[in-house]
Tab-separated table of C-alpha atoms and ligand atoms in Angstrom:
chain	number	residue	atom	x	y	z
A	17	MET	CA	18.444	16.043	-9.012
A	18	HIS	CA	16.853	13.238	-6.796
A	19	GLN	CA	14.351	15.625	-5.604
A	20	LEU	CA	12.628	16.090	-8.847
A	21	THR	CA	9.193	14.705	-9.260
A	22	LEU	CA	7.868	13.003	-12.507
A	23	ALA	CA	6.405	16.034	-13.727
A	24	GLU	CA	9.447	18.230	-13.133
A	25	ILE	CA	11.875	15.450	-14.822
A	26	ALA	CA	9.376	15.415	-17.602
A	27	ARG	CA	9.951	19.314	-17.965
A	28	GLY	CA	13.413	19.089	-17.398
A	29	LEU	CA	14.078	16.423	-20.077
A	30	ALA	CA	11.808	18.430	-22.570
A	31	ASP	CA	13.923	21.597	-21.977
A	32	LYS	CA	17.443	19.736	-22.387
A	33	LYS	CA	18.395	20.652	-18.663
A	34	PHE	CA	19.748	17.093	-18.281
A	35	SER	CA	19.451	13.649	-20.207
A	36	SER	CA	17.750	10.601	-18.899
A	37	GLU	CA	21.104	8.744	-18.831
A	38	GLU	CA	22.434	11.319	-16.470
A	39	LEU	CA	19.380	11.355	-14.031
A	40	THR	CA	19.339	7.346	-14.100
A	41	LYS	CA	23.286	7.522	-13.124
A	42	VAL	CA	22.368	9.949	-10.335
A	43	LEU	CA	19.959	7.581	-9.094
A	44	LEU	CA	21.524	4.494	-9.443
A	45	ALA	CA	24.569	5.963	-7.293
A	46	ARG	CA	21.865	7.023	-4.783
A	47	ILE	CA	20.235	3.669	-4.429
A	48	ALA	CA	23.839	1.934	-4.123
A	49	GLN	CA	24.715	4.532	-1.653
A	50	LEU	CA	21.508	4.744	0.804
A	51	ASP	CA	19.537	1.691	0.115
A	52	PRO	CA	21.362	-0.414	2.223
A	53	GLN	CA	19.947	1.077	5.050
A	54	LEU	CA	16.149	0.456	3.674
A	55	ASN	CA	16.504	-2.679	1.824
A	56	SER	CA	13.763	-1.308	-0.547
A	57	PHE	CA	15.166	-3.509	-3.596
A	58	ILE	CA	15.145	-6.984	-4.357
A	59	SER	CA	17.040	-6.540	-7.751
A	60	LEU	CA	18.701	-3.536	-9.285
A	61	THR	CA	18.680	-3.610	-13.313
A	62	GLU	CA	21.360	-1.003	-13.718
A	63	ASP	CA	22.255	-2.608	-17.458
A	64	LEU	CA	18.668	-2.565	-18.597
A	65	ALA	CA	18.166	1.364	-16.938
A	66	LEU	CA	21.045	2.461	-18.684
A	67	GLN	CA	20.086	0.951	-21.990
A	68	GLN	CA	16.485	2.240	-21.618
A	69	ALA	CA	17.722	5.559	-20.577
A	70	LYS	CA	19.914	5.852	-23.917
A	71	ALA	CA	17.147	4.680	-25.781
A	72	ALA	CA	14.771	7.717	-24.361
A	73	ASP	CA	17.208	10.355	-24.922
A	74	ALA	CA	17.721	9.091	-28.576
A	75	ARG	CA	13.895	8.852	-28.888
A	76	ARG	CA	13.666	12.666	-27.408
A	77	ALA	CA	16.323	13.690	-29.846
A	78	ASN	CA	14.145	12.625	-32.488
A	79	GLY	CA	11.278	14.992	-31.575
A	80	GLU	CA	9.385	12.428	-29.425
A	81	SER	CA	7.872	13.794	-26.395
A	82	GLY	CA	5.740	12.169	-23.418
A	83	ALA	CA	5.558	12.393	-19.726
A	84	LEU	CA	7.216	8.936	-19.315
A	85	LEU	CA	9.786	9.239	-21.888
A	86	GLY	CA	13.016	8.925	-20.050
A	87	ALA	CA	11.567	8.564	-16.290
A	88	PRO	CA	13.094	6.535	-14.071
A	89	ILE	CA	10.770	4.084	-12.068
A	90	ALA	CA	10.669	0.368	-10.332
A	91	HIS	CA	8.462	-2.218	-10.307
A	92	LYS	CA	7.058	-4.015	-7.313
A	93	ASP	CA	8.699	-7.862	-7.579
A	94	LEU	CA	5.463	-9.179	-8.582
A	95	PHE	CA	5.225	-7.790	-11.713
A	96	CYS	CA	6.838	-10.240	-14.424
A	97	THR	CA	9.862	-8.784	-16.234
A	98	GLN	CA	11.248	-10.935	-19.071
A	99	GLY	CA	14.386	-12.316	-18.307
A	100	ILE	CA	14.826	-10.655	-14.722
A	101	ARG	CA	14.065	-12.193	-11.354
A	102	THR	CA	10.436	-11.797	-10.326
A	103	SER	CA	10.505	-13.179	-6.736
A	104	CYS	CA	7.229	-11.836	-5.360
A	105	GLY	CA	9.029	-11.490	-2.210
A	106	SER	CA	9.442	-15.281	-1.643
A	107	LYS	CA	11.924	-17.977	-1.673
A	108	MET	CA	9.647	-20.107	-3.704
A	109	LEU	CA	10.323	-17.719	-6.807
A	110	ASP	CA	14.100	-16.740	-5.901
A	111	ASN	CA	15.242	-18.401	-9.042
A	112	PHE	CA	12.127	-17.493	-11.121
A	113	LYS	CA	12.890	-15.446	-14.307
A	114	ALA	CA	10.128	-14.223	-15.884
A	115	PRO	CA	9.579	-15.503	-19.655
A	116	TYR	CA	7.505	-12.215	-20.450
A	117	ASP	CA	6.874	-8.717	-19.483
A	118	ALA	CA	3.776	-7.988	-17.523
A	119	THR	CA	1.145	-5.817	-19.657
A	120	VAL	CA	2.087	-2.965	-16.908
A	121	VAL	CA	5.945	-3.255	-17.390
A	122	ALA	CA	5.294	-3.462	-21.342
A	123	LYS	CA	3.175	-0.547	-21.189
A	124	LEU	CA	5.361	1.644	-19.384
A	125	ALA	CA	8.337	0.669	-21.096
A	126	ALA	CA	6.571	1.532	-24.625
A	127	ALA	CA	6.167	4.870	-22.886
A	128	GLY	CA	9.711	5.321	-22.350
A	129	ALA	CA	9.915	4.679	-18.696
A	130	VAL	CA	13.124	3.480	-17.558
A	131	THR	CA	13.359	0.556	-15.059
A	132	LEU	CA	15.843	0.888	-12.230
A	133	GLY	CA	15.003	-2.364	-10.383
A	134	LYS	CA	12.641	-4.655	-8.471
A	135	THR	CA	11.541	-3.522	-5.063
A	136	ASN	CA	10.913	-5.356	-2.094
A	137	MET	CA	7.389	-6.484	-0.738
A	138	ASP	CA	5.754	-8.924	1.506
A	139	GLU	CA	5.907	-12.501	0.449
A	140	PHE	CA	2.839	-12.924	-2.373
A	141	ALA	CA	1.677	-9.623	-0.881
A	142	MET	CA	0.233	-10.888	2.059
A	143	GLY	CA	1.013	-8.504	5.119
A	144	SER	CA	0.878	-4.872	6.104
A	145	ALA	CA	4.315	-3.923	7.272
A	146	ASN	CA	6.719	-5.436	4.654
A	147	GLU	CA	8.109	-8.042	7.117
A	148	SER	CA	7.062	-11.199	5.518
A	149	SER	CA	9.683	-10.826	2.766
A	150	TYR	CA	12.154	-13.659	2.157
A	151	TYR	CA	14.627	-10.703	1.571
A	152	GLY	CA	14.132	-9.319	4.926
A	153	ALA	CA	12.183	-6.518	6.245
A	154	VAL	CA	11.978	-2.894	4.665
A	155	LYS	CA	12.692	0.047	6.774
A	156	ASN	CA	10.610	3.290	6.880
A	157	PRO	CA	13.081	6.316	5.972
A	158	TRP	CA	11.057	8.398	8.365
A	159	ASN	CA	12.332	6.077	11.262
A	160	LEU	CA	14.312	3.248	10.391
A	161	GLU	CA	13.118	1.382	13.242
A	162	HIS	CA	9.478	1.488	11.779
A	163	VAL	CA	7.779	-0.433	9.227
A	164	PRO	CA	7.206	1.267	6.073
A	165	GLY	CA	3.695	-0.562	5.488
A	166	GLY	CA	3.281	-3.166	3.331
A	167	SER	CA	2.689	-5.031	1.129
A	168	SER	CA	4.369	-2.637	-1.257
A	169	GLY	CA	6.780	-1.305	1.393
A	170	GLY	CA	10.022	-1.413	-1.104
A	171	SER	CA	8.314	0.851	-3.606
A	172	ALA	CA	7.054	3.235	-0.792
A	173	ALA	CA	10.333	3.305	1.162
A	174	ALA	CA	12.335	3.848	-2.094
A	175	VAL	CA	10.396	6.595	-3.174
A	176	ALA	CA	9.840	8.458	0.059
A	177	ALA	CA	13.754	8.350	0.255
A	178	ARG	CA	13.916	9.967	-2.978
A	179	LEU	CA	16.013	7.039	-4.423
A	180	LEU	CA	13.504	7.481	-7.651
A	181	PRO	CA	10.427	9.578	-8.076
A	182	ALA	CA	7.681	6.739	-8.489
A	183	ALA	CA	7.158	3.141	-8.587
A	184	THR	CA	4.200	0.641	-9.442
A	185	ALA	CA	2.727	-1.292	-6.780
A	186	THR	CA	-0.522	-3.564	-6.074
A	187	ASP	CA	-3.050	-3.240	-3.728
A	188	THR	CA	-5.151	-6.403	-2.536
A	189	GLY	CA	-6.363	-4.689	0.646
A	190	GLY	CA	-4.562	-1.723	1.023
A	191	SER	CA	-1.166	-2.414	-0.356
A	192	ILE	CA	-0.645	0.606	-2.142
A	193	ARG	CA	-2.672	3.204	0.169
A	194	GLN	CA	-1.273	2.006	3.501
A	195	PRO	CA	2.434	2.112	2.643
A	196	ALA	CA	1.654	5.592	1.029
A	197	ALA	CA	0.134	6.710	4.298
A	198	PHE	CA	3.034	5.378	6.343
A	199	THR	CA	5.641	6.793	4.119
A	200	ASN	CA	4.262	10.253	3.219
A	201	LEU	CA	3.284	9.544	-0.365
A	202	THR	CA	0.476	9.502	-2.772
A	203	GLY	CA	-1.064	6.310	-3.704
A	204	LEU	CA	-3.935	5.256	-6.111
A	205	LYS	CA	-5.779	1.869	-6.075
A	206	PRO	CA	-7.572	1.969	-9.287
A	207	THR	CA	-11.237	0.756	-9.872
A	208	TYR	CA	-10.855	-2.979	-10.338
A	209	GLY	CA	-10.358	-3.728	-13.839
A	210	ARG	CA	-8.851	-0.554	-14.931
A	211	VAL	CA	-5.306	-1.867	-14.835
A	212	SER	CA	-4.400	-5.262	-16.503
A	213	ARG	CA	-3.106	-7.912	-13.803
A	214	TRP	CA	-1.899	-9.958	-16.896
A	215	GLY	CA	1.823	-10.926	-15.478
A	216	MET	CA	1.161	-9.566	-12.130
A	217	ILE	CA	1.506	-12.569	-9.986
A	218	ALA	CA	-1.893	-13.215	-8.442
A	219	TYR	CA	-2.583	-13.257	-4.496
A	220	ALA	CA	-6.349	-12.712	-4.398
A	221	SER	CA	-7.511	-12.363	-7.921
A	222	SER	CA	-10.971	-10.848	-7.499
A	223	LEU	CA	-9.099	-8.147	-5.251
A	224	ASP	CA	-5.671	-7.383	-6.653
A	225	GLN	CA	-5.166	-4.190	-8.648
A	226	GLY	CA	-2.038	-2.500	-9.849
A	227	GLY	CA	-1.576	1.234	-9.579
A	228	PRO	CA	0.992	4.138	-8.878
A	229	LEU	CA	2.987	5.262	-5.774
A	230	ALA	CA	4.529	8.707	-5.859
A	231	ARG	CA	4.987	11.792	-4.079
A	232	THR	CA	2.151	14.102	-5.469
A	233	ALA	CA	-1.029	13.482	-7.164
A	234	GLU	CA	-0.043	15.004	-10.255
A	235	ASP	CA	2.850	12.276	-10.496
A	236	CYS	CA	0.203	9.534	-9.605
A	237	ALA	CA	-2.144	10.776	-12.800
A	238	ILE	CA	1.234	10.501	-15.129
A	239	LEU	CA	2.036	6.787	-14.032
A	240	LEU	CA	-1.667	5.644	-14.032
A	241	GLN	CA	-1.998	7.190	-17.545
A	242	GLY	CA	1.026	4.788	-18.423
A	243	MET	CA	-0.417	1.861	-16.566
A	244	ALA	CA	-4.471	1.876	-17.196
A	245	GLY	CA	-6.287	0.525	-20.233
A	246	PHE	CA	-8.078	-2.608	-21.870
A	247	ASP	CA	-6.150	-5.588	-21.984
A	248	THR	CA	-7.633	-8.720	-23.827
A	249	ASN	CA	-5.032	-10.853	-22.072
A	250	ASP	CA	-7.143	-10.112	-18.532
A	251	SER	CA	-10.546	-11.275	-18.775
A	252	THR	CA	-11.408	-9.045	-15.655
A	253	SER	CA	-10.008	-5.860	-17.602
A	254	ILE	CA	-12.565	-3.530	-18.444
A	255	ASP	CA	-13.062	-1.768	-22.109
A	256	GLU	CA	-13.643	1.385	-20.796
A	257	PRO	CA	-11.885	4.696	-22.515
A	258	VAL	CA	-8.934	6.018	-20.345
A	259	PRO	CA	-9.425	9.754	-19.485
A	260	ASP	CA	-6.578	12.456	-19.531
A	261	TYR	CA	-6.165	12.324	-15.945
A	262	SER	CA	-3.707	14.985	-15.758
A	263	ALA	CA	-6.059	17.502	-17.805
A	264	SER	CA	-8.762	17.004	-14.897
A	265	LEU	CA	-6.212	17.831	-12.023
A	266	ASN	CA	-7.294	21.737	-12.138
A	267	THR	CA	-11.171	21.213	-11.908
A	268	SER	CA	-12.455	23.361	-9.156
A	269	LEU	CA	-13.676	21.645	-5.999
A	270	GLN	CA	-16.593	23.994	-5.696
A	271	GLY	CA	-19.670	22.161	-4.231
A	272	LEU	CA	-17.974	18.837	-4.242
A	273	ARG	CA	-20.084	16.945	-1.916
A	274	ILE	CA	-17.461	14.925	0.476
A	275	GLY	CA	-19.009	12.278	2.830
A	276	VAL	CA	-17.461	11.306	6.085
A	277	PRO	CA	-18.780	8.059	7.353
A	278	LYS	CA	-19.299	7.990	11.081
A	279	GLU	CA	-18.235	4.436	11.702
A	280	TYR	CA	-14.905	5.951	10.772
A	281	PHE	CA	-14.212	7.517	14.045
A	282	SER	CA	-14.400	4.689	16.355
A	283	ALA	CA	-12.171	3.786	19.407
A	284	GLY	CA	-9.848	1.953	17.175
A	285	LEU	CA	-8.669	5.439	15.621
A	286	ASP	CA	-5.655	7.254	17.174
A	287	PRO	CA	-7.269	10.570	18.271
A	288	ARG	CA	-4.425	12.356	16.791
A	289	ILE	CA	-4.987	10.870	13.404
A	290	ALA	CA	-8.684	11.784	13.794
A	291	GLU	CA	-7.638	15.491	14.431
A	292	LEU	CA	-5.373	15.586	11.227
A	293	ILE	CA	-8.289	14.082	9.267
A	294	HIS	CA	-10.625	16.888	10.743
A	295	ASN	CA	-7.789	19.459	9.677
A	296	SER	CA	-7.874	17.993	5.854
A	297	VAL	CA	-11.609	18.473	5.875
A	298	LYS	CA	-11.647	21.757	6.712
A	299	GLU	CA	-8.949	22.292	4.069
A	300	LEU	CA	-11.303	21.144	1.448
A	301	GLU	CA	-14.219	22.952	2.968
A	302	LYS	CA	-12.118	26.066	2.157
A	303	LEU	CA	-11.637	24.991	-1.378
A	304	GLY	CA	-15.461	24.937	-1.807
A	305	ALA	CA	-16.271	21.131	-0.711
A	306	VAL	CA	-19.591	20.544	0.951
A	307	ILE	CA	-18.953	18.123	3.884
A	308	LYS	CA	-21.752	15.657	4.822
A	309	GLN	CA	-21.862	13.011	7.347
A	310	ILE	CA	-22.407	9.676	6.000
A	311	SER	CA	-22.907	5.961	7.235
A	312	LEU	CA	-21.424	2.706	6.033
A	313	PRO	CA	-23.222	0.374	8.599
A	314	ASN	CA	-21.632	-2.942	7.421
A	315	MET	CA	-17.911	-1.710	7.605
A	316	GLN	CA	-17.183	-3.728	10.962
A	317	HIS	CA	-17.818	-7.008	8.843
A	318	ALA	CA	-15.244	-6.167	6.262
A	319	ILE	CA	-12.128	-7.798	7.864
A	320	PRO	CA	-13.545	-11.180	8.728
A	321	ALA	CA	-14.903	-11.462	5.218
A	322	TYR	CA	-11.770	-10.142	3.611
A	323	TYR	CA	-9.728	-12.561	5.756
A	324	VAL	CA	-11.684	-15.290	4.452
A	325	ILE	CA	-11.890	-14.387	0.633
A	326	ALA	CA	-8.292	-13.556	0.232
A	327	PRO	CA	-6.573	-16.445	1.720
A	328	ALA	CA	-9.652	-18.877	-0.101
A	329	GLU	CA	-8.001	-17.116	-3.470
A	330	ALA	CA	-4.917	-17.143	-2.336
A	331	SER	CA	-4.887	-21.030	-1.509
A	332	SER	CA	-6.269	-21.664	-5.127
A	333	ASN	CA	-3.557	-19.286	-6.765
A	334	LEU	CA	-0.755	-20.524	-4.865
A	335	SER	CA	-1.400	-24.336	-5.783
A	336	ARG	CA	0.715	-23.657	-8.961
A	337	PHE	CA	3.852	-23.488	-7.050
A	338	ASP	CA	4.229	-27.186	-6.599
A	339	GLY	CA	8.023	-27.612	-7.045
A	340	VAL	CA	7.205	-29.220	-10.422
A	341	ARG	CA	6.821	-26.835	-12.856
A	342	PHE	CA	8.788	-23.833	-11.658
A	343	GLY	CA	9.973	-22.218	-8.403
A	344	HIS	CA	11.596	-23.752	-5.511
A	345	ARG	CA	12.218	-27.742	-5.803
A	346	CYS	CA	13.264	-29.466	-2.539
A	347	ALA	CA	16.595	-31.398	-3.203
A	348	ASP	CA	16.079	-35.511	-3.334
A	349	PRO	CA	12.303	-35.898	-3.048
A	350	LYS	CA	11.415	-39.504	-2.252
A	351	ASN	CA	8.191	-39.328	-3.987
A	352	LEU	CA	5.708	-37.221	-5.602
A	353	GLU	CA	4.097	-36.299	-2.266
A	354	ASP	CA	7.195	-35.485	-0.444
A	355	LEU	CA	8.372	-33.282	-3.516
A	356	TYR	CA	4.863	-31.227	-2.965
A	357	LYS	CA	5.170	-31.149	0.566
A	358	ARG	CA	8.863	-30.287	1.180
A	359	SER	CA	9.017	-27.936	-1.867
A	360	ARG	CA	5.971	-25.906	-0.451
A	361	GLY	CA	6.955	-26.186	2.992
A	362	GLU	CA	10.377	-24.799	2.159
A	363	GLY	CA	9.492	-22.442	-0.327
A	364	PHE	CA	6.684	-20.446	1.474
A	365	GLY	CA	7.207	-18.647	4.480
A	366	PRO	CA	4.944	-18.599	7.677
A	367	GLU	CA	2.252	-16.283	6.828
A	368	VAL	CA	1.936	-17.523	3.156
A	369	GLN	CA	1.597	-20.775	4.801
A	370	ARG	CA	-1.098	-19.826	7.349
A	371	ARG	CA	-3.222	-18.334	4.666
A	372	ILE	CA	-3.051	-21.183	2.396
A	373	MET	CA	-4.476	-23.110	5.137
A	374	VAL	CA	-7.114	-20.892	6.467
A	375	GLY	CA	-8.087	-20.606	2.524
A	376	ALA	CA	-8.221	-24.174	1.927
A	377	TYR	CA	-10.200	-24.784	5.168
A	378	ALA	CA	-12.784	-21.933	4.332
A	379	LEU	CA	-13.098	-23.539	0.675
A	380	SER	CA	-13.504	-27.301	1.807
A	381	ALA	CA	-16.565	-29.248	1.597
A	382	GLY	CA	-18.901	-28.537	4.365
A	383	TYR	CA	-17.273	-25.353	5.407
A	384	TYR	CA	-17.759	-23.365	2.065
A	385	ASP	CA	-21.493	-22.175	2.951
A	386	ALA	CA	-20.460	-21.282	6.584
A	387	TYR	CA	-17.175	-19.146	5.692
A	388	TYR	CA	-16.619	-18.351	1.995
A	389	LEU	CA	-20.167	-18.170	0.868
A	390	LYS	CA	-21.002	-16.111	3.941
A	391	ALA	CA	-17.946	-13.746	3.341
A	392	GLN	CA	-19.232	-13.151	-0.289
A	393	LYS	CA	-22.641	-12.244	1.056
A	394	ILE	CA	-21.216	-9.455	3.433
A	395	ARG	CA	-18.999	-8.286	0.291
A	396	ARG	CA	-22.162	-7.566	-1.306
A	397	LEU	CA	-23.533	-5.657	1.940
A	398	VAL	CA	-20.038	-3.497	1.926
A	399	LYS	CA	-20.865	-2.604	-1.724
A	400	ASN	CA	-24.297	-1.837	-1.554
A	401	ASP	CA	-23.307	0.596	1.357
A	402	PHE	CA	-21.131	2.570	-0.987
A	403	MET	CA	-23.657	2.395	-3.675
A	404	ALA	CA	-26.067	3.931	-1.205
A	405	ALA	CA	-23.449	6.497	0.253
A	406	PHE	CA	-22.528	7.627	-3.633
A	407	THR	CA	-26.199	8.811	-4.161
A	408	GLU	CA	-25.557	11.184	-1.684
A	409	VAL	CA	-21.626	12.341	-1.801
A	410	ASP	CA	-19.158	12.449	-4.784
A	411	ILE	CA	-16.314	11.260	-2.462
A	412	ILE	CA	-15.813	9.606	0.817
A	413	LEU	CA	-13.182	10.754	3.133
A	414	GLY	CA	-11.530	9.241	6.142
A	415	PRO	CA	-8.374	8.167	7.598
A	416	THR	CA	-6.157	5.443	5.676
A	417	THR	CA	-5.070	3.739	8.709
A	418	PRO	CA	-5.935	3.699	12.210
A	419	ASN	CA	-2.570	4.164	13.392
A	420	PRO	CA	0.879	5.570	12.191
A	421	ALA	CA	3.568	2.884	11.326
A	422	TRP	CA	4.421	0.597	14.163
A	423	LYS	CA	7.812	-0.520	15.212
A	424	ILE	CA	9.388	-3.533	13.267
A	425	GLY	CA	8.630	-6.770	15.162
A	426	ALA	CA	5.817	-5.429	17.103
A	427	ASN	CA	3.094	-7.592	15.397
A	428	LYS	CA	5.384	-10.703	15.238
A	429	ASN	CA	3.322	-12.935	17.482
A	430	ASP	CA	-0.060	-11.540	16.691
A	431	PRO	CA	-1.100	-11.721	12.885
A	432	ILE	CA	-4.625	-10.644	13.856
A	433	ALA	CA	-3.295	-7.449	15.584
A	434	GLU	CA	-1.871	-6.638	12.256
A	435	TYR	CA	-5.015	-7.372	10.095
A	436	LEU	CA	-6.857	-5.249	12.171
A	437	GLU	CA	-4.754	-2.254	10.810
A	438	ASP	CA	-6.474	-2.709	7.487
A	439	ILE	CA	-9.912	-1.650	8.645
A	440	TYR	CA	-10.187	1.582	6.461
A	441	THR	CA	-8.658	0.281	3.078
A	442	ILE	CA	-10.029	-3.147	2.452
A	443	THR	CA	-13.775	-2.227	1.962
A	444	ALA	CA	-12.647	-0.412	-1.270
A	445	ASN	CA	-11.141	-3.875	-2.714
A	446	LEU	CA	-14.196	-5.867	-1.562
A	447	ALA	CA	-16.450	-3.139	-3.547
A	448	GLY	CA	-13.882	-2.746	-6.347
A	449	LEU	CA	-13.543	1.044	-5.768
A	450	PRO	CA	-10.914	3.466	-6.542
A	451	GLY	CA	-9.052	4.753	-3.484
A	452	LEU	CA	-6.349	7.307	-2.900
A	453	SER	CA	-4.120	7.975	0.098
A	454	MET	CA	-2.429	11.707	0.356
A	455	PRO	CA	-0.227	12.847	2.949
A	456	ALA	CA	-2.246	14.730	5.889
A	457	GLY	CA	0.262	15.379	8.683
A	458	PHE	CA	2.583	13.745	11.312
A	459	VAL	CA	2.079	12.312	14.564
A	460	ASP	CA	5.466	11.744	16.480
A	461	GLY	CA	7.293	12.348	13.293
A	462	LEU	CA	5.501	9.643	11.152
A	463	PRO	CA	3.488	10.372	8.537
A	464	VAL	CA	-0.268	10.068	8.227
A	465	GLY	CA	-2.628	9.543	5.471
A	466	VAL	CA	-5.845	10.437	4.584
A	467	GLN	CA	-8.024	8.553	2.026
A	468	LEU	CA	-10.254	9.609	-0.453
A	469	LEU	CA	-12.814	7.011	-2.228
A	470	ALA	CA	-14.885	7.368	-5.257
A	471	PRO	CA	-17.516	5.647	-7.555
A	472	TYR	CA	-16.166	3.406	-10.474
A	473	PHE	CA	-13.880	4.878	-12.664
A	474	GLN	CA	-13.478	8.194	-10.779
A	475	GLU	CA	-9.693	7.988	-10.490
A	476	GLY	CA	-9.576	11.551	-12.342
A	477	ARG	CA	-11.769	13.009	-9.669
A	478	LEU	CA	-9.614	11.047	-6.861
A	479	LEU	CA	-6.431	12.864	-8.427
A	480	ASN	CA	-8.271	16.259	-9.082
A	481	VAL	CA	-9.117	16.557	-5.380
A	482	ALA	CA	-6.008	15.260	-4.129
A	483	HIS	CA	-4.025	17.713	-6.412
A	484	GLN	CA	-5.896	20.577	-5.215
A	485	TYR	CA	-5.317	19.617	-1.817
A	486	GLN	CA	-1.781	19.502	-2.387
A	487	LEU	CA	-1.685	23.034	-4.081
A	488	HIS	CA	-2.757	24.410	-0.575
A	489	THR	CA	-0.971	22.203	1.706
A	490	ASP	CA	2.849	21.041	1.923
A	491	TRP	CA	2.816	17.794	3.886
A	492	HIS	CA	3.384	16.125	0.691
A	493	THR	CA	6.753	17.995	0.564
A	494	ARG	CA	8.300	16.852	3.507
A	495	THR	CA	11.266	14.755	3.149
A	496	PRO	CA	12.858	12.125	5.893
A	497	THR	CA	15.854	13.464	7.647
A	498	GLY	CA	19.030	11.652	6.316
A	499	PHE	CA	17.555	11.253	2.775
B	513	LIG	N1	-2.783	-6.505	4.488
B	513	LIG	C1	-3.440	-7.217	3.535
B	513	LIG	C2	-3.234	-8.718	3.526
B	513	LIG	O1	-2.142	-8.803	3.879
B	513	LIG	C3	-3.295	-6.366	2.224
B	513	LIG	C4	-2.604	-6.727	1.500
B	513	LIG	C5	-2.422	-6.184	-0.014
B	513	LIG	O2	-3.029	-5.566	-0.318
B	513	LIG	N2	-1.656	-7.237	-0.938
B	513	LIG	O3	-4.114	-9.249	2.852
């Protein structure tokens, strides 16, 4: 039963092959048995899960239906869950029980999804390897010595190991797409403003976006359907109708114009990954797509710009964790300054502290123009590159990451080496565009992802292309040994 996708679960529940309660019990037992190897969960919510599963079964018995009614999922531990610890992977929030549900959590619960737990993540979503979590590193089910990617590494490892069919995640610079690539999943970062950020603990507010992680594009369509939509509680949420993502999965790719940026195939890209990307291009050509080389000339400036803007916003967002209102408070503070310094010094890990310092520096008087303002100008150039490219092509295709998952600890003393691994993903966040990663093969037994980018609000197109690709390839069906 643990091999079933969300779509298969929906059919099984509708045909009364099993109940949500039965399925939930199977998956909870599987998590108890296998997660100690992976560390993909921070909190399990067994009681809530069984209660939601029974309620979903009762709703189905009363004639209700719906693709998510009774479907087991988990939430990245930065989505606020009422009365349940919401840690953001940080000691700072180790004792924080959210007083309300995030919009995403509430919407999915209303659709009948069953929450099995809260997944591990890099502290405050800062990282590409899930090694900065206060709760310890997450292991990649494809090779337990390797990272699962980050920051949504817990959601990715759990879904890849078949502990559950799908999970929520967030992407500020790649944190849905990169772990999807590293664990052989399909992950979608929606257009900025498509999914409400209300109750999603902020890292960099102008870049953060929630989205689905699952094994197939078909399942991402189902989960995104439950997450997307306008929310008056989020001032950056966009009032744009949500299309039926499942309905457009089977649109033909005949004549689809796919752009492949020449800058993507530079020296930093593992040639074995380049080959797999070319294979995926050939596959899509067979399905009727037309391939065109394009250029994104400002791409080379994206990493430095991102690593100014994201820490700048983080330094502001994380100022609320001061030891006064909620979160960790140091013992016996001598005075107010001591309270701030020790609470924050003890509560935040090294990567978070580094980013707060970089961000505060970039925003400080005298440096603002040189760093923050300049980075914002680069951001506009990156966006303009995409706008120009999308006058010529419908979709942009390339690698999700320059390398496959590295060994745990490999970048321990070199944060910049890890930042450079975000080269292909962060441009979509800077521009606010939707992006998807899907399985495209293996290198040394480790999964490789191909990334698709589309114009604003074309999530349906991304899911359509990925679904068609998955109907003709079987990379996404491969299962890690031992799971
Ligand atoms: N790796 C990037 C960072 O550390 C992106 C993380 C994310 O998308 N949350 O900022």
